[in-house]
Amino acid sequence: MASAFGRVAATRGLLLRLKDQLKFVKKGLEVLKMKRDHIAGEVNKLLEDVRRRPQIERKAMEIYEYVKDAYLSVGYQRMASMADVVGSVEIRPRTITVMGVRVPVIDILREPDISRISDPVVAKAAILMWDLLKDVIGMAVVETTIEKLAYELMETNRKVNALEKEIIPSLADLIRYIEDRLHEEELADFIRVKHIRDVLRGRRG
Amino acid sequence: MRGPSIIYLITRAHGLRTHLLTPAQYTSLVKSKDLQSVIEILLRTDYAEEIGRLPVGRARASDLNRIFEKTLAERVYYLIKVSPRTVRRFLEYYARKFEVENVKRILRVIEGGGERGEVPLIPIPRPYVTVNYQAMLEARDVAEAVELLKETPYSDVIGKLASYRKYGSLLILEGALDNSYYTLLWKSISKVPDRKQIASLVGVEMDLKNIYIIVGLKISGIHPDIIGEVAISEGYKLSPQEITSLVAAKAEGVVDIVARSFYKDLSESVREAIEKEDPRLLEGAIRRHMYTHVFKCASRYSTGLGYVVSYLQLCEYEARNLTAIALGKELGLPEEKLSELIFL
């Protein structure tokens, strides 16, 4: 056992320090577990949204067909001209922090004004397309958030595992080793004292 | 008794119709494997000269669409050039649909704040241009651009600026341009020989456009006040009361009005489009209705000026068919779907 800890000075001071350290590490473990559970909860919540992905993909295919029909109906040049009228979409990407993880948020600052389109088929295609684009933006945010959270979850889990399986057991073992050593030393001292006392008593007697 | 110049014009239209693509050519186009094959077929038609200028192997459907629009305009302006004075005025008004489309494209790009140097305008021969496109493109805003229409046939549009500002919708100005176009065109018919034949073609086109715009905008949820401003005030088989009722009616009521009108054949398509909130269903039915009408008129009025207008409308259908084929090939549409989309 001694070899596992190298040349450890088994002193009461070190034992107290190690016990404090173990208490601190255990508290840290608790906090990390709480963080892990919270992140896992967040990921779970987002997984609900990710399940909508096949639905969005199906919707995208339907809308793609509609947009194709609109192109075929009015032609490329008129379609391009009608696209001019809606104005540009303005978005602002930013990040927020969830349990110390920076995740993306996209704010839509300006929506296209589809009501300006004079051809009803093109207008309908634009309405569907903008609706889809909002879904796609939302899905991109959710997927990126999950990716970031999953990475953090993996890191936290690794830390929890390291604390639980390595650091805490080795600290506990070290404490036990030092306690044993101190106990042995106390016992040796006691026996030595007893032996000396017996020798002294023998001489007097 | 028609004058020789009118007979010449009608005969010319008959001759020019033979330049339109045949059903066999359409079949080859639809069956062609890709856009390049479409181009190769078109190189044996009237489009060869323009298409031949495109970079080999790099032409896109958008380039072809531009060529089809240009060729269509050229066909119309060619007929104007060979027409006698009595018909020329009407044909000039008829051809203004290209100018109206160009003005709309300019207004759209100004309204949307897009790149003004990239507006794809339909080329119009200089003697027939009544609008200063460059000045319009340089205008600060839509209002300033519309003010430039002062000395043009579309000066009525300026009067709609107040409504445009009130509702904040460019639809009002686009509607005003259409109104201005059809009003002038409709008036010009009264001075043309065979006016009944021409009225039948232009009038049905105008009515159908009105039905499409009114019903389509209702499906899109546009406010009835705006639809009222956009609707074409002139009518052929649609009376002013019917137009007003169509504008004011709720979606369900529109079906009944159409069912009682001259265009009762379209009522089922109107109902379906409203129920499914899908203007495509209406658009397809209206185009089909118009095409059938044009085709019938071409046979019925084969010796009158109605034939000339039928020919011009068939040219429009050809441009539309070719655009659909080119885009369809580029987008990978199956043959069956493409066959359904073209008018033969």
PDB file of N, CA and C in Angstrom, chain A residues 119-204:
ATOM      1  N   ASP A 119     -48.536  38.100 -57.062  1.00  0.00           N
ATOM      2  CA  ASP A 119     -49.040  36.852 -57.639  1.00  0.00           C
ATOM      3  C   ASP A 119     -49.382  35.877 -56.499  1.00  0.00           C
ATOM      4  N   PRO A 120     -50.642  35.429 -56.438  1.00  0.00           N
ATOM      5  CA  PRO A 120     -51.050  34.569 -55.319  1.00  0.00           C
ATOM      6  C   PRO A 120     -50.258  33.267 -55.197  1.00  0.00           C
ATOM      7  N   VAL A 121     -49.896  32.647 -56.335  1.00  0.00           N
ATOM      8  CA  VAL A 121     -49.141  31.379 -56.253  1.00  0.00           C
ATOM      9  C   VAL A 121     -47.747  31.644 -55.660  1.00  0.00           C
ATOM     10  N   VAL A 122     -47.114  32.719 -56.131  1.00  0.00           N
ATOM     11  CA  VAL A 122     -45.778  33.064 -55.614  1.00  0.00           C
ATOM     12  C   VAL A 122     -45.884  33.473 -54.136  1.00  0.00           C
ATOM     13  N   ALA A 123     -46.956  34.211 -53.812  1.00  0.00           N
ATOM     14  CA  ALA A 123     -47.148  34.647 -52.413  1.00  0.00           C
ATOM     15  C   ALA A 123     -47.278  33.431 -51.501  1.00  0.00           C
ATOM     16  N   LYS A 124     -48.079  32.461 -51.947  1.00  0.00           N
ATOM     17  CA  LYS A 124     -48.278  31.248 -51.134  1.00  0.00           C
ATOM     18  C   LYS A 124     -46.945  30.500 -50.977  1.00  0.00           C
ATOM     19  N   ALA A 125     -46.191  30.408 -52.088  1.00  0.00           N
ATOM     20  CA  ALA A 125     -44.882  29.724 -52.030  1.00  0.00           C
ATOM     21  C   ALA A 125     -43.967  30.447 -51.041  1.00  0.00           C
ATOM     22  N   ALA A 126     -44.017  31.783 -51.069  1.00  0.00           N
ATOM     23  CA  ALA A 126     -43.157  32.568 -50.167  1.00  0.00           C
ATOM     24  C   ALA A 126     -43.573  32.371 -48.707  1.00  0.00           C
ATOM     25  N   ILE A 127     -44.891  32.319 -48.466  1.00  0.00           N
ATOM     26  CA  ILE A 127     -45.387  32.112 -47.089  1.00  0.00           C
ATOM     27  C   ILE A 127     -44.868  30.763 -46.574  1.00  0.00           C
ATOM     28  N   LEU A 128     -45.029  29.728 -47.413  1.00  0.00           N
ATOM     29  CA  LEU A 128     -44.588  28.387 -47.010  1.00  0.00           C
ATOM     30  C   LEU A 128     -43.077  28.351 -46.795  1.00  0.00           C
ATOM     31  N   MET A 129     -42.366  29.016 -47.698  1.00  0.00           N
ATOM     32  CA  MET A 129     -40.896  28.999 -47.629  1.00  0.00           C
ATOM     33  C   MET A 129     -40.389  29.718 -46.378  1.00  0.00           C
ATOM     34  N   TRP A 130     -41.002  30.833 -46.044  1.00  0.00           N
ATOM     35  CA  TRP A 130     -40.565  31.585 -44.857  1.00  0.00           C
ATOM     36  C   TRP A 130     -40.873  30.789 -43.585  1.00  0.00           C
ATOM     37  N   ASP A 131     -42.027  30.144 -43.602  1.00  0.00           N
ATOM     38  CA  ASP A 131     -42.405  29.303 -42.474  1.00  0.00           C
ATOM     39  C   ASP A 131     -41.366  28.184 -42.292  1.00  0.00           C
ATOM     40  N   LEU A 132     -40.972  27.603 -43.418  1.00  0.00           N
ATOM     41  CA  LEU A 132     -39.975  26.523 -43.376  1.00  0.00           C
ATOM     42  C   LEU A 132     -38.624  27.053 -42.906  1.00  0.00           C
ATOM     43  N   LEU A 133     -38.262  28.234 -43.422  1.00  0.00           N
ATOM     44  CA  LEU A 133     -36.964  28.814 -43.058  1.00  0.00           C
ATOM     45  C   LEU A 133     -36.881  29.064 -41.551  1.00  0.00           C
ATOM     46  N   LYS A 134     -38.001  29.503 -40.964  1.00  0.00           N
ATOM     47  CA  LYS A 134     -38.025  29.734 -39.509  1.00  0.00           C
ATOM     48  C   LYS A 134     -37.821  28.404 -38.771  1.00  0.00           C
ATOM     49  N   ASP A 135     -38.482  27.355 -39.296  1.00  0.00           N
ATOM     50  CA  ASP A 135     -38.305  26.025 -38.692  1.00  0.00           C
ATOM     51  C   ASP A 135     -36.851  25.561 -38.806  1.00  0.00           C
ATOM     52  N   VAL A 136     -36.260  25.808 -39.973  1.00  0.00           N
ATOM     53  CA  VAL A 136     -34.877  25.369 -40.209  1.00  0.00           C
ATOM     54  C   VAL A 136     -33.921  26.129 -39.279  1.00  0.00           C
ATOM     55  N   ILE A 137     -34.160  27.440 -39.135  1.00  0.00           N
ATOM     56  CA  ILE A 137     -33.321  28.244 -38.229  1.00  0.00           C
ATOM     57  C   ILE A 137     -33.458  27.688 -36.806  1.00  0.00           C
ATOM     58  N   GLY A 138     -34.713  27.446 -36.403  1.00  0.00           N
ATOM     59  CA  GLY A 138     -34.975  26.907 -35.060  1.00  0.00           C
ATOM     60  C   GLY A 138     -34.270  25.571 -34.863  1.00  0.00           C
ATOM     61  N   MET A 139     -34.342  24.713 -35.886  1.00  0.00           N
ATOM     62  CA  MET A 139     -33.733  23.387 -35.785  1.00  0.00           C
ATOM     63  C   MET A 139     -32.209  23.503 -35.715  1.00  0.00           C
ATOM     64  N   ALA A 140     -31.655  24.434 -36.487  1.00  0.00           N
ATOM     65  CA  ALA A 140     -30.194  24.627 -36.462  1.00  0.00           C
ATOM     66  C   ALA A 140     -29.752  25.053 -35.064  1.00  0.00           C
ATOM     67  N   VAL A 141     -30.544  25.955 -34.451  1.00  0.00           N
ATOM     68  CA  VAL A 141     -30.214  26.425 -33.091  1.00  0.00           C
ATOM     69  C   VAL A 141     -30.290  25.257 -32.112  1.00  0.00           C
ATOM     70  N   VAL A 142     -31.364  24.468 -32.203  1.00  0.00           N
ATOM     71  CA  VAL A 142     -31.552  23.340 -31.291  1.00  0.00           C
ATOM     72  C   VAL A 142     -30.413  22.331 -31.445  1.00  0.00           C
ATOM     73  N   GLU A 143     -30.086  22.014 -32.707  1.00  0.00           N
ATOM     74  CA  GLU A 143     -29.045  21.002 -32.941  1.00  0.00           C
ATOM     75  C   GLU A 143     -27.681  21.480 -32.442  1.00  0.00           C
ATOM     76  N   THR A 144     -27.381  22.757 -32.699  1.00  0.00           N
ATOM     77  CA  THR A 144     -26.093  23.291 -32.231  1.00  0.00           C
ATOM     78  C   THR A 144     -26.063  23.310 -30.700  1.00  0.00           C
ATOM     79  N   THR A 145     -27.192  23.699 -30.093  1.00  0.00           N
ATOM     80  CA  THR A 145     -27.264  23.729 -28.624  1.00  0.00           C
ATOM     81  C   THR A 145     -27.039  22.329 -28.068  1.00  0.00           C
ATOM     82  N   ILE A 146     -27.702  21.346 -28.666  1.00  0.00           N
ATOM     83  CA  ILE A 146     -27.541  19.967 -28.194  1.00  0.00           C
ATOM     84  C   ILE A 146     -26.084  19.523 -28.339  1.00  0.00           C
ATOM     85  N   GLU A 147     -25.482  19.885 -29.468  1.00  0.00           N
ATOM     86  CA  GLU A 147     -24.092  19.497 -29.704  1.00  0.00           C
ATOM     87  C   GLU A 147     -23.186  20.074 -28.615  1.00  0.00           C
ATOM     88  N   LYS A 148     -23.407  21.359 -28.326  1.00  0.00           N
ATOM     89  CA  LYS A 148     -22.576  22.037 -27.306  1.00  0.00           C
ATOM     90  C   LYS A 148     -22.839  21.426 -25.936  1.00  0.00           C
ATOM     91  N   LEU A 149     -24.130  21.224 -25.614  1.00  0.00           N
ATOM     92  CA  LEU A 149     -24.480  20.670 -24.302  1.00  0.00           C
ATOM     93  C   LEU A 149     -23.967  19.237 -24.168  1.00  0.00           C
ATOM     94  N   ALA A 150     -24.068  18.476 -25.267  1.00  0.00           N
ATOM     95  CA  ALA A 150     -23.618  17.081 -25.223  1.00  0.00           C
ATOM     96  C   ALA A 150     -22.112  17.020 -24.975  1.00  0.00           C
ATOM     97  N   TYR A 151     -21.385  17.959 -25.568  1.00  0.00           N
ATOM     98  CA  TYR A 151     -19.940  18.000 -25.361  1.00  0.00           C
ATOM     99  C   TYR A 151     -19.642  18.313 -23.888  1.00  0.00           C
ATOM    100  N   GLU A 152     -20.382  19.291 -23.374  1.00  0.00           N
ATOM    101  CA  GLU A 152     -20.187  19.680 -21.968  1.00  0.00           C
ATOM    102  C   GLU A 152     -20.596  18.530 -21.042  1.00  0.00           C
ATOM    103  N   LEU A 153     -21.667  17.827 -21.422  1.00  0.00           N
ATOM    104  CA  LEU A 153     -22.140  16.684 -20.628  1.00  0.00           C
ATOM    105  C   LEU A 153     -21.059  15.602 -20.582  1.00  0.00           C
ATOM    106  N   MET A 154     -20.434  15.376 -21.732  1.00  0.00           N
ATOM    107  CA  MET A 154     -19.369  14.374 -21.816  1.00  0.00           C
ATOM    108  C   MET A 154     -18.193  14.774 -20.928  1.00  0.00           C
ATOM    109  N   GLU A 155     -17.839  16.057 -20.990  1.00  0.00           N
ATOM    110  CA  GLU A 155     -16.728  16.568 -20.181  1.00  0.00           C
ATOM    111  C   GLU A 155     -17.040  16.433 -18.692  1.00  0.00           C
ATOM    112  N   THR A 156     -18.269  16.843 -18.345  1.00  0.00           N
ATOM    113  CA  THR A 156     -18.678  16.794 -16.932  1.00  0.00           C
ATOM    114  C   THR A 156     -18.709  15.344 -16.447  1.00  0.00           C
ATOM    115  N   ASN A 157     -19.224  14.487 -17.294  1.00  0.00           N
ATOM    116  CA  ASN A 157     -19.298  13.066 -16.939  1.00  0.00           C
ATOM    117  C   ASN A 157     -17.903  12.503 -16.703  1.00  0.00           C
ATOM    118  N   ARG A 158     -16.976  12.940 -17.571  1.00  0.00           N
ATOM    119  CA  ARG A 158     -15.598  12.479 -17.438  1.00  0.00           C
ATOM    120  C   ARG A 158     -15.030  12.942 -16.091  1.00  0.00           C
ATOM    121  N   LYS A 159     -15.342  14.189 -15.734  1.00  0.00           N
ATOM    122  CA  LYS A 159     -14.851  14.727 -14.455  1.00  0.00           C
ATOM    123  C   LYS A 159     -15.479  13.968 -13.295  1.00  0.00           C
ATOM    124  N   VAL A 160     -16.802  13.724 -13.396  1.00  0.00           N
ATOM    125  CA  VAL A 160     -17.512  13.001 -12.334  1.00  0.00           C
ATOM    126  C   VAL A 160     -16.909  11.612 -12.173  1.00  0.00           C
ATOM    127  N   ASN A 161     -16.677  10.960 -13.313  1.00  0.00           N
ATOM    128  CA  ASN A 161     -16.100   9.612 -13.267  1.00  0.00           C
ATOM    129  C   ASN A 161     -14.717   9.637 -12.645  1.00  0.00           C
ATOM    130  N   ALA A 162     -13.916  10.633 -13.068  1.00  0.00           N
ATOM    131  CA  ALA A 162     -12.555  10.725 -12.526  1.00  0.00           C
ATOM    132  C   ALA A 162     -12.604  10.925 -11.011  1.00  0.00           C
ATOM    133  N   LEU A 163     -13.512  11.802 -10.568  1.00  0.00           N
ATOM    134  CA  LEU A 163     -13.622  12.044  -9.123  1.00  0.00           C
ATOM    135  C   LEU A 163     -14.127  10.803  -8.408  1.00  0.00           C
ATOM    136  N   GLU A 164     -15.194  10.210  -8.997  1.00  0.00           N
ATOM    137  CA  GLU A 164     -15.852   9.087  -8.330  1.00  0.00           C
ATOM    138  C   GLU A 164     -14.978   7.826  -8.316  1.00  0.00           C
ATOM    139  N   LYS A 165     -14.360   7.577  -9.477  1.00  0.00           N
ATOM    140  CA  LYS A 165     -13.653   6.292  -9.617  1.00  0.00           C
ATOM    141  C   LYS A 165     -12.172   6.385  -9.305  1.00  0.00           C
ATOM    142  N   GLU A 166     -11.602   7.578  -9.398  1.00  0.00           N
ATOM    143  CA  GLU A 166     -10.153   7.692  -9.205  1.00  0.00           C
ATOM    144  C   GLU A 166      -9.785   8.547  -8.001  1.00  0.00           C
ATOM    145  N   ILE A 167     -10.130   9.800  -8.059  1.00  0.00           N
ATOM    146  CA  ILE A 167      -9.604  10.750  -7.071  1.00  0.00           C
ATOM    147  C   ILE A 167     -10.139  10.472  -5.661  1.00  0.00           C
ATOM    148  N   ILE A 168     -11.477  10.333  -5.569  1.00  0.00           N
ATOM    149  CA  ILE A 168     -12.044  10.107  -4.231  1.00  0.00           C
ATOM    150  C   ILE A 168     -11.566   8.773  -3.633  1.00  0.00           C
ATOM    151  N   PRO A 169     -11.654   7.647  -4.413  1.00  0.00           N
ATOM    152  CA  PRO A 169     -11.156   6.392  -3.807  1.00  0.00           C
ATOM    153  C   PRO A 169      -9.671   6.480  -3.414  1.00  0.00           C
ATOM    154  N   SER A 170      -8.863   7.142  -4.279  1.00  0.00           N
ATOM    155  CA  SER A 170      -7.435   7.177  -3.939  1.00  0.00           C
ATOM    156  C   SER A 170      -7.189   8.067  -2.720  1.00  0.00           C
ATOM    157  N   LEU A 171      -7.974   9.175  -2.628  1.00  0.00           N
ATOM    158  CA  LEU A 171      -7.842  10.035  -1.429  1.00  0.00           C
ATOM    159  C   LEU A 171      -8.269   9.261  -0.182  1.00  0.00           C
ATOM    160  N   ALA A 172      -9.407   8.528  -0.336  1.00  0.00           N
ATOM    161  CA  ALA A 172      -9.918   7.745   0.797  1.00  0.00           C
ATOM    162  C   ALA A 172      -8.896   6.685   1.198  1.00  0.00           C
ATOM    163  N   ASP A 173      -8.295   6.054   0.173  1.00  0.00           N
ATOM    164  CA  ASP A 173      -7.279   5.035   0.468  1.00  0.00           C
ATOM    165  C   ASP A 173      -6.083   5.658   1.177  1.00  0.00           C
ATOM    166  N   LEU A 174      -5.689   6.823   0.682  1.00  0.00           N
ATOM    167  CA  LEU A 174      -4.541   7.510   1.280  1.00  0.00           C
ATOM    168  C   LEU A 174      -4.829   7.858   2.739  1.00  0.00           C
ATOM    169  N   ILE A 175      -6.050   8.357   2.972  1.00  0.00           N
ATOM    170  CA  ILE A 175      -6.443   8.706   4.342  1.00  0.00           C
ATOM    171  C   ILE A 175      -6.406   7.447   5.220  1.00  0.00           C
ATOM    172  N   ARG A 176      -6.993   6.356   4.637  1.00  0.00           N
ATOM    173  CA  ARG A 176      -7.021   5.105   5.402  1.00  0.00           C
ATOM    174  C   ARG A 176      -5.591   4.633   5.690  1.00  0.00           C
ATOM    175  N   TYR A 177      -4.738   4.770   4.686  1.00  0.00           N
ATOM    176  CA  TYR A 177      -3.348   4.341   4.834  1.00  0.00           C
ATOM    177  C   TYR A 177      -2.663   5.148   5.940  1.00  0.00           C
ATOM    178  N   ILE A 178      -2.893   6.489   5.854  1.00  0.00           N
ATOM    179  CA  ILE A 178      -2.248   7.337   6.873  1.00  0.00           C
ATOM    180  C   ILE A 178      -2.823   7.018   8.261  1.00  0.00           C
ATOM    181  N   GLU A 179      -4.153   6.830   8.299  1.00  0.00           N
ATOM    182  CA  GLU A 179      -4.770   6.500   9.600  1.00  0.00           C
ATOM    183  C   GLU A 179      -4.182   5.184  10.143  1.00  0.00           C
ATOM    184  N   ASP A 180      -4.030   4.210   9.223  1.00  0.00           N
ATOM    185  CA  ASP A 180      -3.471   2.919   9.644  1.00  0.00           C
ATOM    186  C   ASP A 180      -2.049   3.108  10.147  1.00  0.00           C
ATOM    187  N   ARG A 181      -1.310   3.912   9.334  1.00  0.00           N
ATOM    188  CA  ARG A 181       0.098   4.147   9.733  1.00  0.00           C
ATOM    189  C   ARG A 181       0.163   4.826  11.102  1.00  0.00           C
ATOM    190  N   LEU A 182      -0.703   5.834  11.250  1.00  0.00           N
ATOM    191  CA  LEU A 182      -0.705   6.553  12.537  1.00  0.00           C
ATOM    192  C   LEU A 182      -1.119   5.605  13.673  1.00  0.00           C
ATOM    193  N   HIS A 183      -2.113   4.762  13.361  1.00  0.00           N
ATOM    194  CA  HIS A 183      -2.574   3.804  14.364  1.00  0.00           C
ATOM    195  C   HIS A 183      -1.447   2.840  14.744  1.00  0.00           C
ATOM    196  N   GLU A 184      -0.753   2.369  13.687  1.00  0.00           N
ATOM    197  CA  GLU A 184       0.373   1.454  13.922  1.00  0.00           C
ATOM    198  C   GLU A 184       1.456   2.125  14.761  1.00  0.00           C
ATOM    199  N   GLU A 185       1.715   3.399  14.362  1.00  0.00           N
ATOM    200  CA  GLU A 185       2.753   4.142  15.104  1.00  0.00           C
ATOM    201  C   GLU A 185       2.341   4.324  16.569  1.00  0.00           C
ATOM    202  N   GLU A 186       1.024   4.639  16.755  1.00  0.00           N
ATOM    203  CA  GLU A 186       0.517   4.813  18.133  1.00  0.00           C
ATOM    204  C   GLU A 186       0.683   3.512  18.914  1.00  0.00           C
ATOM    205  N   LEU A 187       0.334   2.411  18.202  1.00  0.00           N
ATOM    206  CA  LEU A 187       0.434   1.089  18.845  1.00  0.00           C
ATOM    207  C   LEU A 187       1.886   0.769  19.201  1.00  0.00           C
ATOM    208  N   ALA A 188       2.776   1.093  18.226  1.00  0.00           N
ATOM    209  CA  ALA A 188       4.211   0.843  18.456  1.00  0.00           C
ATOM    210  C   ALA A 188       4.708   1.674  19.630  1.00  0.00           C
ATOM    211  N   ASP A 189       4.255   2.938  19.650  1.00  0.00           N
ATOM    212  CA  ASP A 189       4.642   3.833  20.759  1.00  0.00           C
ATOM    213  C   ASP A 189       4.129   3.273  22.086  1.00  0.00           C
ATOM    214  N   PHE A 190       2.873   2.822  22.048  1.00  0.00           N
ATOM    215  CA  PHE A 190       2.244   2.292  23.269  1.00  0.00           C
ATOM    216  C   PHE A 190       3.027   1.066  23.774  1.00  0.00           C
ATOM    217  N   ILE A 191       3.349   0.161  22.805  1.00  0.00           N
ATOM    218  CA  ILE A 191       4.086  -1.059  23.179  1.00  0.00           C
ATOM    219  C   ILE A 191       5.481  -0.691  23.696  1.00  0.00           C
ATOM    220  N   ARG A 192       6.083   0.283  22.958  1.00  0.00           N
ATOM    221  CA  ARG A 192       7.415   0.713  23.368  1.00  0.00           C
ATOM    222  C   ARG A 192       7.364   1.297  24.781  1.00  0.00           C
ATOM    223  N   VAL A 193       6.361   2.138  25.013  1.00  0.00           N
ATOM    224  CA  VAL A 193       6.216   2.769  26.344  1.00  0.00           C
ATOM    225  C   VAL A 193       5.990   1.691  27.400  1.00  0.00           C
ATOM    226  N   LYS A 194       5.116   0.728  27.054  1.00  0.00           N
ATOM    227  CA  LYS A 194       4.797  -0.351  27.980  1.00  0.00           C
ATOM    228  C   LYS A 194       6.053  -1.174  28.279  1.00  0.00           C
ATOM    229  N   HIS A 195       6.812  -1.436  27.226  1.00  0.00           N
ATOM    230  CA  HIS A 195       8.040  -2.238  27.364  1.00  0.00           C
ATOM    231  C   HIS A 195       9.037  -1.500  28.256  1.00  0.00           C
ATOM    232  N   ILE A 196       9.188  -0.215  28.001  1.00  0.00           N
ATOM    233  CA  ILE A 196      10.127   0.595  28.807  1.00  0.00           C
ATOM    234  C   ILE A 196       9.668   0.589  30.261  1.00  0.00           C
ATOM    235  N   ARG A 197       8.315   0.776  30.413  1.00  0.00           N
ATOM    236  CA  ARG A 197       7.774   0.800  31.786  1.00  0.00           C
ATOM    237  C   ARG A 197       8.072  -0.555  32.474  1.00  0.00           C
ATOM    238  N   ASP A 198       7.873  -1.640  31.734  1.00  0.00           N
ATOM    239  CA  ASP A 198       8.152  -2.981  32.315  1.00  0.00           C
ATOM    240  C   ASP A 198       9.621  -3.134  32.670  1.00  0.00           C
ATOM    241  N   VAL A 199      10.494  -2.655  31.777  1.00  0.00           N
ATOM    242  CA  VAL A 199      11.953  -2.736  32.032  1.00  0.00           C
ATOM    243  C   VAL A 199      12.310  -1.946  33.282  1.00  0.00           C
ATOM    244  N   LEU A 200      11.711  -0.709  33.335  1.00  0.00           N
ATOM    245  CA  LEU A 200      12.008   0.161  34.478  1.00  0.00           C
ATOM    246  C   LEU A 200      11.497  -0.472  35.767  1.00  0.00           C
ATOM    247  N   ARG A 201      10.300  -1.063  35.680  1.00  0.00           N
ATOM    248  CA  ARG A 201       9.743  -1.717  36.867  1.00  0.00           C
ATOM    249  C   ARG A 201      10.638  -2.893  37.314  1.00  0.00           C
ATOM    250  N   GLY A 202      11.178  -3.655  36.311  1.00  0.00           N
ATOM    251  CA  GLY A 202      12.050  -4.809  36.570  1.00  0.00           C
ATOM    252  C   GLY A 202      13.322  -4.376  37.315  1.00  0.00           C
ATOM    253  N   ARG A 203      13.887  -3.249  36.852  1.00  0.00           N
ATOM    254  CA  ARG A 203      15.117  -2.760  37.470  1.00  0.00           C
ATOM    255  C   ARG A 203      14.880  -2.350  38.922  1.00  0.00           C
ATOM    256  N   ARG A 204      13.714  -1.663  39.112  1.00  0.00           N
ATOM    257  CA  ARG A 204      13.401  -1.199  40.473  1.00  0.00           C
ATOM    258  C   ARG A 204      13.148  -2.400  41.398  1.00  0.00           C
TER     259      ARG A 204
END
